[in-house]
Amino acid sequence: MDLLVVGSIGFDSIETPHGKTEKQLGGTAVFCSVAASYFTKVGMVATVGSDFPEHHVDFLKSKNVDLTGLTKLDGETFHWGARYHHNMNRRDTLFTHLNVFEQFSPEIPQAYRDTPFLFLGNIAPSLQMHVLDQMTAPKIVALDTMNFWIEGTPDDLAKVLRKTKVLLVNDEEAAQLTGEGNQLKAAKAINKMGPEIVIIKKGEHGAAMIHDNEYFYAPAFPLDQVSDPTGAGDTFAGGFMGYLAKASRIDKGTLRRAMVFGSAMASFAVENFSVERLRHLVSDEIDQRFDAFHEMVSFERE
Ligand code: AMP
């Protein structure tokens, strides 16, 4: 196993200007592991309820996601509902039924504990810490978090950040975490909290990586229709971490390519609802999109 992903798995009910779905497969761990599975061997630690359909499990297995760490508890599966505005950078959460996710206490199977790459999806920082406590010595820990934890449990978050190498946040979260509206200043402040590599996600405006006093920018791929932005951030993280785990190193060139693979994977995820676009995605399409990114941002000096 090269990459371990810990996070939510469940049902999403989503409404966007382009359609509406009910109880489709979702969750941070799902988007991230499916995206990463195109690059590396991934294992997932998450929990579902007794109502979770076997065909979703079969789908994850078809992507070679190792499910030793997937537990089934008595009760209903996590269910999240959201509605996107006409401007799809904005959404309202309609409901969050935590259900069995409320009892989630990530127990890392023995066989996963020495996994070198670890992605801690957006869950309570105390649970993220609980995962870290069980790992032998992960080489790269990447972490996602959100305003809820930044405001609610700042001390727990500070502890996890000290052990984190890569922080992925959106621009608002970076500002909230540091009190700095300027992204470079925010990134410097985050460096002091622990993470050396700061990735600031900007939705349809791409993502920036600030590392070693250098700024790298990966645009979002221009699409004529974004059907459902749900999971874009986690899919980005999956492409990013999956590629790093495959390369097994973190030099500048590898990190920059990882950013572009992250952006490429996210661009596929948003083309359709749930994981529908990722379901039948093939590696050639990823390579073609990677080349299209290269073309999009390259120019010659006069
Ligand atoms: P994103 O669009 O990257 O924010 O991720 C959306 C995914 O996060 C959806 O598939 C949801 O199922 C999942 N999600 C939403 N709220 C929560 C929560 N409170 N805890 C864990 N996962 C969540």
GROMACS .gro file of C-alpha atoms and ligand atoms in nm, residues 8 12 26-28 31 78 80 91 96 101 122 229-234, ligand 1:
model
   41
    8SER     CA    1  -1.614   1.016   0.492
   12ASP     CA    2  -2.492   1.277  -0.145
   26GLY     CA    3  -2.011   1.045  -0.223
   27GLY     CA    4  -1.782   1.132   0.065
   28THR     CA    5  -1.433   1.275   0.085
   31PHE     CA    6  -1.352   1.101  -0.432
   78PHE     CA    7  -2.379   0.924   0.632
   80TRP     CA    8  -2.531   1.490   0.296
   91ARG     CA    9  -2.353   2.617  -0.223
   96THR     CA   10  -2.591   1.664   0.721
  101PHE     CA   11  -2.032   0.859   1.084
  122ASN     CA   12  -1.180   1.671   0.646
  229PRO     CA   13  -1.855   2.063  -0.824
  230THR     CA   14  -1.903   1.827  -0.528
  231GLY     CA   15  -1.583   1.650  -0.432
  232ALA     CA   16  -1.359   1.861  -0.656
  233GLY     CA   17  -1.124   1.937  -0.366
  234ASP     CA   18  -1.096   1.574  -0.259
  303AMP     P1   19  -1.614   1.904  -0.121
  303AMP     O1   20  -1.704   1.936  -0.236
  303AMP     O2   21  -1.470   1.886  -0.160
  303AMP     O3   22  -1.633   1.995  -0.005
  303AMP     O4   23  -1.655   1.759  -0.067
  303AMP     C1   24  -1.786   1.718  -0.067
  303AMP     C2   25  -1.794   1.580  -0.003
  303AMP     O5   26  -1.777   1.594   0.137
  303AMP     C3   27  -1.930   1.518  -0.026
  303AMP     O6   28  -1.917   1.399  -0.101
  303AMP     C4   29  -1.986   1.494   0.114
  303AMP     O7   30  -2.040   1.365   0.130
  303AMP     C5   31  -1.870   1.515   0.206
  303AMP     N1   32  -1.907   1.587   0.328
  303AMP     C6   33  -1.995   1.692   0.340
  303AMP     N2   34  -2.005   1.732   0.468
  303AMP     C7   35  -1.921   1.653   0.541
  303AMP     C8   36  -1.887   1.646   0.681
  303AMP     N3   37  -1.942   1.725   0.773
  303AMP     N4   38  -1.794   1.553   0.717
  303AMP     C9   39  -1.739   1.473   0.624
  303AMP     N5   40  -1.768   1.474   0.493
  303AMP    C10   41  -1.857   1.562   0.451
   0.00000   0.00000   0.00000
